[in-house]
């Protein structure tokens, strides 16, 4: 049987003391997608990822990765998983090349891929310098190289663009987007910034205070950002009802003294406004508003007011 | 445990780790030679008194070396929080821990070899007496073997604490007190792992018993340390 999910968790929970840092999440990461794992600071992304790698134990629930239960198959699974958790880990006194060599040795793989992978992350020049002399961005790229060198089927990257400059971010983005297509790799990519994810991810999961509050294709999220026309009027409820009577979509927002409609085509808008005026409604203002993905994200995570 | 894992752990060793056996050897040989030359040359033991002189430094030098090795090796992982990367590799957590322990042991064996070779050279240069191979080799070797429990304890402490102050303090305290503990008349104090190295010299009656105890306790502590390491959660 071929599983459709590279990562499949069931009611995954982790407690620190009494607090449930991750609460009953069912993460479904489809194969060969780039899954954006999104959530504000402290939402539980890193905690979830640590559980996926078996670095910490789950308090309850279970985890299947690449079709196998993590419990009892950890070694087998980790052979096919590359990871970069939080800050990159490296041995500063060793060169980038030797750092990669240690990874290949531990995976029982030949050294031959090292140069190729160094080229992917543009570190050939610095390959034989001690890593402690690298810039933050170079260390981050080395971390990605260390995750990629073993030919993983699943790549787990926790905030991989932390500390990179815009061109570095763009580079990593392009690299990540290539992976599913060119190498058959599934990518789980965590971030606290939607803008980081929306350009690379095809699938999105949003975690907030330990709970998975949205999961689905990115389009599903973008659909929520379709534009609306808002009409400020003296009697929104009656006006909306009147419009509905004419077959138009309209929803009153009594408190705001306005109504909202999904009718945005110019001709139709004009007709609608004319109708309202003819029916003696006062029309004060007509505006088109489009929710950005960012607003949707903030709305979902209930943070729009706190920022 | 696979050799590739040992190879990988070996690559990680800082230069200081590789130098420690040499430094230990040089300290042992030079202190022994100097002390003997200054105070024991004219004594009844003649050149053979050198082994008694060396005895006074052996346990201290080995235990101190072990403390430093464990601390540096664990510190290499703590430094960049490399444990999370290391333990996400398809290698059993226990093997990773044991590989580090094996390296400490191998490096201390190097100390034994360097010490024996150095002492032989000095012996041949200084005297025409035949080299007393047995005590020459066994004395440092037995100290190394009886330090296994301390290797296990120090590595465990150094992996548990990211801040190496406590493991270092305990290790140094243990190294200094080894000789005194062994001289204590209380048999209970002899049971402390710090005293094993000083009780295991061929010069001490009943040393074989202590080597047996050391290896037994060392094995037990290594297994215990490995089990605790595999159960730990890493940040
Ligand atoms: N070892 C621990 N002991 C106690 N609480 C912890 C521990 N590790 C994490 N937490 C708590 O769990 C919560 C989630 O942390 P986590 O690191 O998973 O967040 P995150 O989503 O990765 O955030 P960020 O975007 O800041 O990286 C935080 O409130 C954190 O304080
Ligand atoms: Mg995090």
Coordinates of C-alpha atoms and ligand atoms in Angstrom, one line a residue:
Chain A
X1 CA 0.0 0.0 0.0
X2 CA 1.3 3.4 -0.8
X3 CA 0.6 6.1 1.7
X4 CA -0.4 9.4 0.4
X5 CA 1.0 11.3 3.4
X6 CA 4.7 11.7 4.2
X7 CA 3.8 12.8 7.7
X8 CA 0.6 11.7 9.3
X9 CA 0.1 12.4 13.0
X10 CA -2.9 11.4 15.0
X11 CA -4.0 13.4 18.0
X12 CA -0.4 14.3 18.7
X13 CA 0.0 16.0 22.1
X14 CA 2.9 17.2 24.1
X15 CA 2.8 18.6 27.6
X16 CA 5.5 20.5 29.5
X17 CA 4.3 20.2 33.1
X18 CA 0.6 20.9 33.0
X19 CA 0.7 23.0 29.9
X20 CA -0.2 21.4 26.6
X21 CA 2.2 22.9 24.2
X22 CA 0.9 20.9 21.3
X23 CA -2.7 19.8 21.5
X24 CA -4.2 16.9 19.6
X25 CA -2.9 17.8 16.2
X26 CA -3.5 15.8 13.1
X27 CA -0.8 16.9 10.8
X28 CA -1.2 15.5 7.2
X29 CA 1.6 16.3 4.9
X30 CA 0.9 15.0 1.4
X31 CA 3.8 13.5 -0.5
X32 CA 5.8 15.7 -2.9
X33 CA 4.3 18.9 -1.6
X34 CA 5.9 21.8 0.1
X35 CA 4.0 22.1 3.3
X36 CA 4.2 25.4 5.1
X37 CA 3.9 25.0 8.8
X38 CA 2.8 28.3 10.0
X39 CA 2.3 29.8 13.5
X40 CA 3.2 32.8 15.6
X41 CA 6.1 32.6 18.1
X42 CA 5.6 30.0 20.8
X43 CA 2.8 28.3 18.9
X44 CA 4.4 24.9 19.1
X45 CA 6.1 24.4 15.7
X46 CA 9.5 23.5 17.0
X47 CA 8.0 21.2 19.7
X48 CA 6.0 19.4 17.0
X49 CA 9.1 19.1 14.8
X50 CA 11.2 17.7 17.7
X51 CA 8.6 15.1 18.2
X52 CA 8.6 14.2 14.5
X53 CA 12.3 13.5 14.7
X54 CA 12.0 11.6 18.0
X55 CA 14.2 14.1 19.8
X56 CA 11.4 14.5 22.4
X57 CA 8.6 12.1 23.3
X58 CA 5.0 12.7 22.5
X59 CA 2.8 12.8 25.6
X60 CA 0.1 11.0 23.6
X61 CA -1.0 10.4 20.1
X62 CA 1.1 8.8 17.3
X63 CA 3.2 9.7 14.4
X64 CA 3.6 8.0 11.0
X65 CA 6.4 9.1 8.7
X66 CA 6.8 7.8 5.2
X67 CA 4.3 5.1 5.9
X68 CA 6.0 3.8 9.1
X69 CA 5.2 4.2 12.7
X70 CA 7.9 6.4 14.4
X71 CA 7.6 4.2 17.4
X72 CA 9.8 1.2 16.6
X73 CA 11.0 2.4 13.2
X74 CA 12.9 5.5 14.2
X75 CA 16.3 4.4 12.7
X76 CA 14.7 3.3 9.4
X77 CA 12.7 6.5 9.1
X78 CA 15.6 8.8 10.0
X79 CA 17.6 7.4 7.1
X80 CA 15.2 9.1 4.8
X81 CA 14.8 12.3 6.7
X82 CA 16.9 15.4 6.5
X83 CA 16.4 18.1 9.1
X84 CA 17.3 21.5 10.2
X85 CA 15.8 22.4 13.6
X86 CA 16.0 26.0 14.7
X87 CA 19.5 27.4 14.6
X88 CA 21.9 25.3 12.5
X89 CA 24.1 22.9 14.4
X90 CA 27.7 22.6 13.2
X91 CA 31.2 22.0 14.5
X92 CA 32.8 25.3 14.3
X93 CA 36.4 24.1 14.5
X94 CA 35.9 21.9 11.4
X95 CA 35.5 22.9 7.8
X96 CA 32.1 22.9 6.0
X97 CA 33.4 19.9 4.1
X98 CA 34.3 17.9 7.2
X99 CA 30.9 18.8 8.8
X100 CA 29.2 17.3 5.7
X101 CA 31.6 14.3 5.8
X102 CA 30.5 13.5 9.4
X103 CA 26.9 13.4 8.3
X104 CA 27.7 11.1 5.4
X105 CA 29.7 8.8 7.6
X106 CA 26.8 8.6 10.1
X107 CA 24.4 7.8 7.3
X108 CA 26.8 5.2 5.9
X109 CA 26.9 7.1 2.6
X110 CA 29.8 7.8 0.2
X111 CA 31.6 11.1 0.3
X112 CA 31.1 11.7 -3.4
X113 CA 28.0 13.9 -3.1
X114 CA 29.6 16.5 -0.8
X115 CA 30.9 18.8 -3.6
X116 CA 27.7 18.6 -5.5
X117 CA 25.7 19.7 -2.4
X118 CA 28.2 22.4 -1.5
X119 CA 27.6 23.8 -5.0
X120 CA 23.8 23.8 -4.5
X121 CA 24.2 26.1 -1.5
X122 CA 27.1 28.0 -3.0
X123 CA 29.6 27.1 -0.4
X124 CA 32.3 25.7 -2.7
X125 CA 34.6 28.6 -2.0
X126 CA 34.4 28.3 1.7
X127 CA 34.3 24.5 1.8
X128 CA 37.7 24.1 3.5
X129 CA 37.5 27.0 5.9
X130 CA 36.5 26.5 9.6
X131 CA 32.8 27.0 9.9
X132 CA 33.2 29.4 12.8
X133 CA 34.5 31.9 10.3
X134 CA 31.3 31.6 8.2
X135 CA 28.7 34.4 8.2
X136 CA 25.3 33.6 9.7
X137 CA 23.8 33.1 6.3
X138 CA 26.6 30.7 5.3
X139 CA 26.0 28.6 8.4
X140 CA 22.3 28.5 7.6
X141 CA 23.1 27.3 4.1
X142 CA 25.5 24.7 5.5
X143 CA 22.7 23.5 7.7
X144 CA 20.5 23.1 4.7
X145 CA 23.3 21.2 2.9
X146 CA 23.6 18.9 5.9
X147 CA 19.9 18.2 5.7
X148 CA 20.1 17.6 1.9
X149 CA 23.2 15.5 1.6
X150 CA 21.7 12.2 2.5
X151 CA 19.2 12.2 -0.3
X152 CA 16.2 12.4 2.0
X153 CA 12.7 11.6 0.9
X154 CA 11.4 14.1 3.6
X155 CA 13.0 17.3 4.5
X156 CA 12.1 19.1 7.7
X157 CA 13.2 22.7 7.9
X158 CA 12.4 24.8 11.0
X159 CA 12.6 28.4 10.1
X160 CA 15.4 27.8 7.5
X161 CA 15.6 31.4 6.3
X162 CA 16.3 32.8 9.8
X163 CA 19.1 35.3 9.5
X164 CA 19.3 35.3 5.8
X165 CA 19.3 38.5 3.7
X166 CA 16.7 38.9 1.0
X167 CA 18.8 37.4 -1.8
X168 CA 19.7 34.5 0.5
X169 CA 16.0 34.0 1.3
X170 CA 15.2 34.0 -2.4
X171 CA 17.9 31.5 -3.1
X172 CA 16.8 29.1 -0.5
X173 CA 13.2 29.5 -1.7
X174 CA 14.2 28.6 -5.2
X175 CA 16.1 25.6 -3.9
X176 CA 13.1 24.4 -1.9
X177 CA 10.7 24.8 -4.7
X178 CA 12.9 22.6 -7.0
X179 CA 13.0 19.8 -4.5
X180 CA 9.6 18.1 -5.0
X181 CA 9.8 18.4 -8.7
X182 CA 13.4 17.4 -9.3
X183 CA 14.1 15.1 -6.5
X184 CA 10.8 13.7 -5.4
X185 CA 11.2 15.2 -1.9
X186 CA 8.5 16.2 0.5
X187 CA 9.3 19.4 2.4
X188 CA 7.9 20.5 5.7
X189 CA 8.8 24.1 6.2
X190 CA 8.0 26.0 9.4
X191 CA 7.8 29.8 9.7
X192 CA 6.2 32.4 11.7
X193 CA 5.8 34.6 8.6
X194 CA 3.2 34.0 6.1
X195 CA 5.1 35.9 3.5
X196 CA 7.9 33.4 3.8
X197 CA 5.6 30.5 3.1
X198 CA 3.1 31.8 0.5
X199 CA 5.6 31.8 -2.3
X200 CA 6.9 28.3 -1.8
X201 CA 4.3 26.3 -0.1
X202 CA 1.6 24.4 -1.9
X203 CA 0.0 23.2 1.3
X204 CA -0.4 25.0 4.6
X205 CA -1.0 24.1 8.2
X206 CA -1.5 26.8 10.7
X207 CA -0.8 26.2 14.4
X208 CA -1.8 28.5 17.1
X209 CA -1.3 28.0 20.9
X210 CA -0.7 24.3 20.2
X211 CA -3.7 23.7 18.1
X212 CA -3.9 23.2 14.3
X213 CA -6.5 25.7 13.3
X214 CA -6.2 25.4 9.5
X215 CA -4.9 22.7 7.2
X216 CA -5.3 22.6 3.4
X217 CA -4.0 23.6 0.0
X218 CA -2.7 27.1 -0.1
X219 CA -5.5 28.1 -2.6
X220 CA -8.0 27.4 0.1
X221 CA -6.4 30.1 2.1
X222 CA -6.1 32.4 -0.8
X223 CA -9.8 32.0 -1.7
X224 CA -10.5 33.6 1.6
X225 CA -8.7 36.7 0.4
X226 CA -11.2 37.5 -2.4
X227 CA -12.3 41.1 -2.6
X228 CA -15.5 42.5 -1.3
X229 CA -17.2 45.8 -1.8
X230 CA -18.4 47.6 1.3
X231 CA -21.2 50.1 1.0
X232 CA -21.8 52.6 3.9
X233 CA -25.4 53.4 4.2
X234 CA -28.0 54.6 6.7
X235 CA -30.0 51.4 7.0
X236 CA -27.6 48.5 6.2
X237 CA -30.0 45.7 7.2
X238 CA -32.9 46.8 5.1
X239 CA -30.6 47.7 2.2
X240 CA -29.0 44.3 2.3
X241 CA -32.4 42.6 2.4
X242 CA -33.5 44.7 -0.6
X243 CA -30.4 43.8 -2.5
X244 CA -31.0 40.1 -1.7
X245 CA -34.5 40.5 -3.0
X246 CA -32.9 41.5 -6.3
X247 CA -30.7 38.4 -6.4
X248 CA -27.6 40.1 -5.2
X249 CA -25.3 38.8 -2.6
X250 CA -25.2 41.2 0.4
X251 CA -24.6 41.0 4.1
X252 CA -25.3 43.8 6.6
X253 CA -22.8 44.9 9.1
X254 CA -25.1 46.9 11.4
X255 CA -22.5 48.0 13.8
X256 CA -20.3 49.4 11.1
X257 CA -23.2 51.1 9.4
X258 CA -22.4 49.3 6.2
X259 CA -23.1 46.2 4.1
X260 CA -20.7 43.8 2.4
X261 CA -21.2 42.3 -1.0
X262 CA -19.1 40.0 -3.1
X263 CA -20.3 41.7 -6.3
X264 CA -17.2 43.5 -7.5
X265 CA -17.7 43.7 -11.3
X266 CA -17.8 47.4 -12.2
X267 CA -21.0 47.3 -14.3
X268 CA -22.9 45.4 -11.7
X269 CA -21.6 47.6 -8.9
X270 CA -22.9 50.6 -10.7
X271 CA -26.3 49.0 -11.2
X272 CA -26.4 48.0 -7.5
X273 CA -25.6 51.5 -6.3
X274 CA -28.2 53.0 -8.7
X275 CA -30.8 50.6 -7.3
X276 CA -29.9 51.6 -3.7
X277 CA -30.1 55.3 -4.5
X278 CA -33.4 54.9 -6.4
X279 CA -34.8 53.1 -3.3
X280 CA -33.9 56.2 -1.3
X281 CA -31.1 54.7 0.7
X282 CA -28.4 57.2 1.6
X283 CA -25.1 55.9 0.2
X284 CA -22.2 57.6 1.9
X285 CA -19.2 55.7 0.7
X286 CA -18.4 52.7 -1.5
X287 CA -15.0 50.9 -1.1
X288 CA -13.4 47.7 -2.3
X289 CA -11.4 45.8 0.3
X290 CA -9.3 42.8 -0.2
X291 CA -8.0 40.8 2.8
X292 CA -4.4 40.0 2.5
X293 CA -3.2 36.6 3.4
X294 CA -1.5 38.2 6.3
X295 CA -4.8 39.5 7.6
X296 CA -6.4 36.1 7.3
X297 CA -3.5 34.6 9.1
X298 CA -3.8 37.1 11.9
X299 CA -7.6 36.6 12.0
X300 CA -7.2 32.8 12.2
X301 CA -4.6 33.1 15.0
X302 CA -6.7 35.7 16.8
X303 CA -3.9 38.1 16.8
X304 CA -5.1 41.0 14.7
X305 CA -5.7 43.1 17.8
X306 CA -2.5 42.4 19.6
X307 CA -0.3 43.6 16.9
Chain B
X1 CA 29.0 -0.3 17.0
X2 CA 30.1 0.6 13.6
X3 CA 33.6 1.8 12.7
X4 CA 32.2 4.6 10.7
X5 CA 30.6 6.0 13.8
X6 CA 34.0 6.0 15.6
X7 CA 35.5 7.6 12.5
X8 CA 32.9 10.3 12.6
X9 CA 33.4 10.9 16.3
X10 CA 37.1 11.0 15.7
X11 CA 36.8 13.7 13.1
X12 CA 35.1 15.9 15.6
X13 CA 37.9 15.7 18.1
X14 CA 39.4 19.1 18.7
X15 CA 43.1 19.4 18.4
X16 CA 43.5 19.8 22.1
X17 CA 41.8 16.3 22.6
X18 CA 44.5 14.8 20.4
X19 CA 47.2 16.6 22.2
X20 CA 46.1 15.6 25.7
X21 CA 47.7 12.1 25.6
X22 CA 51.0 13.7 24.5
X23 CA 50.8 16.4 27.2
X24 CA 49.9 13.7 29.8
X25 CA 52.8 11.6 28.7
X26 CA 55.3 14.5 28.8
X27 CA 54.1 15.6 32.3
X28 CA 54.3 12.1 33.6
X29 CA 57.8 11.3 32.2
X30 CA 59.3 14.7 33.1
X31 CA 57.9 14.9 36.6
X32 CA 59.0 11.3 37.3
X33 CA 62.5 11.9 36.0
X34 CA 62.9 15.2 37.7
X35 CA 61.5 14.1 41.1
X36 CA 63.5 10.9 41.0
X37 CA 66.7 12.8 40.0
X38 CA 66.3 15.4 42.7
X39 CA 65.2 13.2 45.6
X40 CA 65.5 9.5 45.0
X41 CA 68.6 9.0 43.0
X42 CA 70.7 8.1 46.0
X43 CA 68.1 6.0 47.7
X44 CA 68.1 2.3 48.2
X45 CA 65.7 1.7 45.3
X46 CA 68.1 3.1 42.7
X47 CA 66.5 3.5 39.3
X48 CA 63.7 1.2 40.3
X49 CA 62.5 3.9 42.7
X50 CA 61.4 5.8 39.6
X51 CA 58.2 3.6 39.5
X52 CA 57.3 4.6 43.0
X53 CA 57.8 8.2 42.0
X54 CA 55.6 7.8 38.9
X55 CA 52.9 6.2 41.0
X56 CA 52.5 9.6 42.8
X57 CA 51.5 11.3 39.6
X58 CA 49.8 8.6 37.6
X59 CA 46.2 8.7 39.0
X60 CA 46.2 12.5 39.0
X61 CA 47.4 12.9 35.5
X62 CA 45.0 10.2 34.1
X63 CA 41.9 11.5 35.9
X64 CA 42.6 15.0 35.0
X65 CA 43.0 14.1 31.3
X66 CA 39.8 12.1 31.4
X67 CA 38.0 15.1 33.0
X68 CA 39.2 17.4 30.3
X69 CA 38.5 15.0 27.4
X70 CA 35.0 14.4 28.5
X71 CA 34.3 18.0 29.0
X72 CA 35.8 19.1 25.6
X73 CA 34.0 16.3 23.7
X74 CA 30.6 17.0 25.2
X75 CA 31.3 20.8 25.0
X76 CA 31.8 20.4 21.2
X77 CA 28.2 19.3 21.0
X78 CA 26.8 21.7 23.5
X79 CA 28.4 24.7 21.9
X80 CA 26.2 24.9 18.8
X81 CA 23.4 22.7 20.3
X82 CA 24.6 20.0 17.9
X83 CA 22.9 17.3 19.9
X84 CA 19.6 17.8 18.0
X85 CA 21.4 17.4 14.7
X86 CA 23.4 14.4 16.0
X87 CA 20.5 12.5 17.5
X88 CA 18.4 13.0 14.4
X89 CA 20.8 10.8 12.5
X90 CA 19.9 7.2 11.8
X91 CA 22.2 5.9 14.5
X92 CA 21.0 4.6 17.9
X93 CA 21.4 7.2 20.6
X94 CA 23.2 4.8 22.8
X95 CA 25.9 4.1 20.1
X96 CA 26.7 7.8 19.8
X97 CA 27.3 8.0 23.6
X98 CA 29.3 4.8 23.6
X99 CA 31.4 6.0 20.7
X100 CA 32.5 9.0 22.8
X101 CA 33.3 6.8 25.7
X102 CA 35.4 4.5 23.5
X103 CA 37.3 7.6 22.2
X104 CA 38.2 8.7 25.7
X105 CA 39.4 5.2 26.4
X106 CA 41.4 5.0 23.2
X107 CA 43.0 8.4 23.9
X108 CA 44.0 7.2 27.4
X109 CA 45.5 4.1 25.9
X110 CA 47.6 6.4 23.8
X111 CA 48.7 8.1 27.0
X112 CA 49.8 4.7 28.2
X113 CA 51.8 3.9 25.1
X114 CA 53.4 7.4 25.0
X115 CA 54.4 7.0 28.7
X116 CA 55.8 3.5 28.3
X117 CA 57.8 4.5 25.2
X118 CA 59.1 7.7 26.8
X119 CA 60.1 5.9 30.0
X120 CA 61.9 3.2 28.0
X121 CA 63.9 5.7 26.1
X122 CA 65.0 7.5 29.3
X123 CA 65.7 4.1 30.9
X124 CA 67.9 3.0 28.1
X125 CA 69.7 6.3 28.0
X126 CA 70.3 6.5 31.7
X127 CA 71.1 3.0 32.9
X128 CA 72.3 -0.4 31.7
X129 CA 69.9 -2.3 33.8
X130 CA 67.5 -4.4 31.7
X131 CA 64.1 -2.8 31.2
X132 CA 61.6 -4.2 33.8
X133 CA 58.9 -4.7 31.2
X134 CA 56.3 -5.9 33.6
X135 CA 56.0 -2.9 35.8
X136 CA 56.9 -0.5 33.0
X137 CA 53.9 -1.5 31.0
X138 CA 51.4 -2.7 33.6
X139 CA 51.6 0.3 35.9
X140 CA 50.2 2.9 33.5
X141 CA 48.0 0.3 31.8
X142 CA 46.3 -0.7 35.1
X143 CA 45.7 3.0 35.9
X144 CA 44.1 3.4 32.6
X145 CA 41.9 0.3 33.1
X146 CA 40.9 1.3 36.6
X147 CA 39.9 4.8 35.4
X148 CA 37.1 3.4 33.3
X149 CA 34.5 4.2 36.0
X150 CA 35.6 7.8 36.0
X151 CA 35.4 8.0 32.2
X152 CA 31.8 6.9 32.5
X153 CA 31.0 9.3 35.3
X154 CA 32.8 12.3 33.7
X155 CA 31.2 11.8 30.3
X156 CA 27.8 11.5 31.8
X157 CA 28.2 14.6 33.9
X158 CA 29.6 16.6 30.9
X159 CA 26.7 15.6 28.6
X160 CA 24.0 16.4 31.2
X161 CA 25.3 19.8 32.0
X162 CA 25.7 22.3 29.2
X163 CA 27.8 24.4 31.5
X164 CA 31.0 22.5 32.1
X165 CA 31.9 24.3 35.4
X166 CA 30.4 21.5 37.6
X167 CA 31.8 18.5 35.7
X168 CA 35.2 20.1 35.6
X169 CA 35.2 21.0 39.3
X170 CA 34.2 17.5 40.3
X171 CA 36.7 15.9 38.0
X172 CA 39.6 18.1 39.2
X173 CA 38.6 17.5 42.8
X174 CA 38.5 13.8 42.1
X175 CA 41.9 13.8 40.4
X176 CA 43.5 15.6 43.3
X177 CA 42.0 13.4 45.9
X178 CA 42.6 10.1 44.3
X179 CA 45.9 9.4 46.0
X180 CA 44.6 10.6 49.4
X181 CA 41.5 8.5 49.1
X182 CA 43.6 5.4 48.3
X183 CA 45.8 6.1 51.4
X184 CA 42.8 6.3 53.7
X185 CA 42.4 3.5 56.1
X186 CA 38.6 3.3 55.6
X187 CA 37.6 0.5 53.2
X188 CA 34.4 2.4 52.4
X189 CA 36.4 5.3 51.0
X190 CA 38.3 2.8 48.8
X191 CA 35.1 1.9 47.2
X192 CA 34.8 5.4 45.7
X193 CA 35.7 5.2 42.0
X194 CA 38.3 8.0 42.4
X195 CA 40.5 5.8 44.5
X196 CA 40.6 2.9 42.1
X197 CA 43.4 4.2 39.9
X198 CA 45.6 4.7 42.9
X199 CA 44.8 1.3 44.2
X200 CA 45.5 -0.5 41.0
X201 CA 49.3 -0.1 40.7
X202 CA 51.3 -3.4 40.6
X203 CA 53.2 -1.8 43.5
X204 CA 50.1 -2.1 45.7
X205 CA 49.2 -5.5 47.2
X206 CA 45.8 -6.7 46.1
X207 CA 45.7 -4.5 43.1
X208 CA 44.2 -7.2 40.8
X209 CA 41.1 -7.1 42.9
X210 CA 40.7 -3.4 42.3
X211 CA 41.2 -3.8 38.6
X212 CA 38.4 -6.3 38.6
X213 CA 36.2 -4.0 40.6
X214 CA 37.0 -1.1 38.3
X215 CA 36.1 -3.0 35.2
X216 CA 32.9 -4.2 36.7
X217 CA 31.8 -0.8 38.0
X218 CA 33.0 0.8 34.8
X219 CA 30.9 -1.5 32.7
X220 CA 27.9 -0.9 35.0
X221 CA 28.3 2.9 35.0
X222 CA 28.7 2.9 31.2
X223 CA 25.6 0.9 30.6
X224 CA 23.7 3.1 33.1
X225 CA 25.0 6.3 31.5
X226 CA 24.1 5.0 28.0
X227 CA 20.5 4.2 29.2
X228 CA 20.0 7.6 30.7
X229 CA 21.4 9.2 27.7
X230 CA 19.0 7.4 25.3
X231 CA 16.1 8.4 27.5
X232 CA 17.0 12.1 27.7
X233 CA 15.3 14.8 25.7
X234 CA 17.5 17.2 23.8
X235 CA 16.7 20.8 23.2
Ligands
LIG1 N1 11.6 22.2 27.4 C1 10.5 23.0 27.5 N2 10.0 23.1 28.8 C2 8.9 23.9 29.0 N3 8.3 24.6 28.0 C3 8.7 24.5 26.8 C4 9.9 23.7 26.5 N4 10.1 23.7 25.1 C5 9.2 24.6 24.6 N5 8.4 25.0 25.6 C6 7.2 25.9 25.4 O1 6.4 25.5 24.4 C7 5.9 26.6 23.7 C8 6.1 26.3 22.2 O2 7.4 26.4 21.9 P1 8.0 26.1 20.4 O3 9.5 26.3 20.5 O4 7.4 24.8 19.9 O5 7.4 27.3 19.6 P2 7.6 27.7 18.1 O6 6.3 27.6 17.4 O7 8.7 26.9 17.5 O8 8.0 29.2 18.2 P3 9.1 30.1 17.5 O9 8.4 30.7 16.3 O10 9.4 31.2 18.4 O11 10.2 29.3 17.1 C9 6.5 27.8 24.2 O12 5.6 28.5 25.0 C10 7.7 27.3 25.0 O13 7.9 28.1 26.1
LIG2 MG1 10.6 27.4 16.8

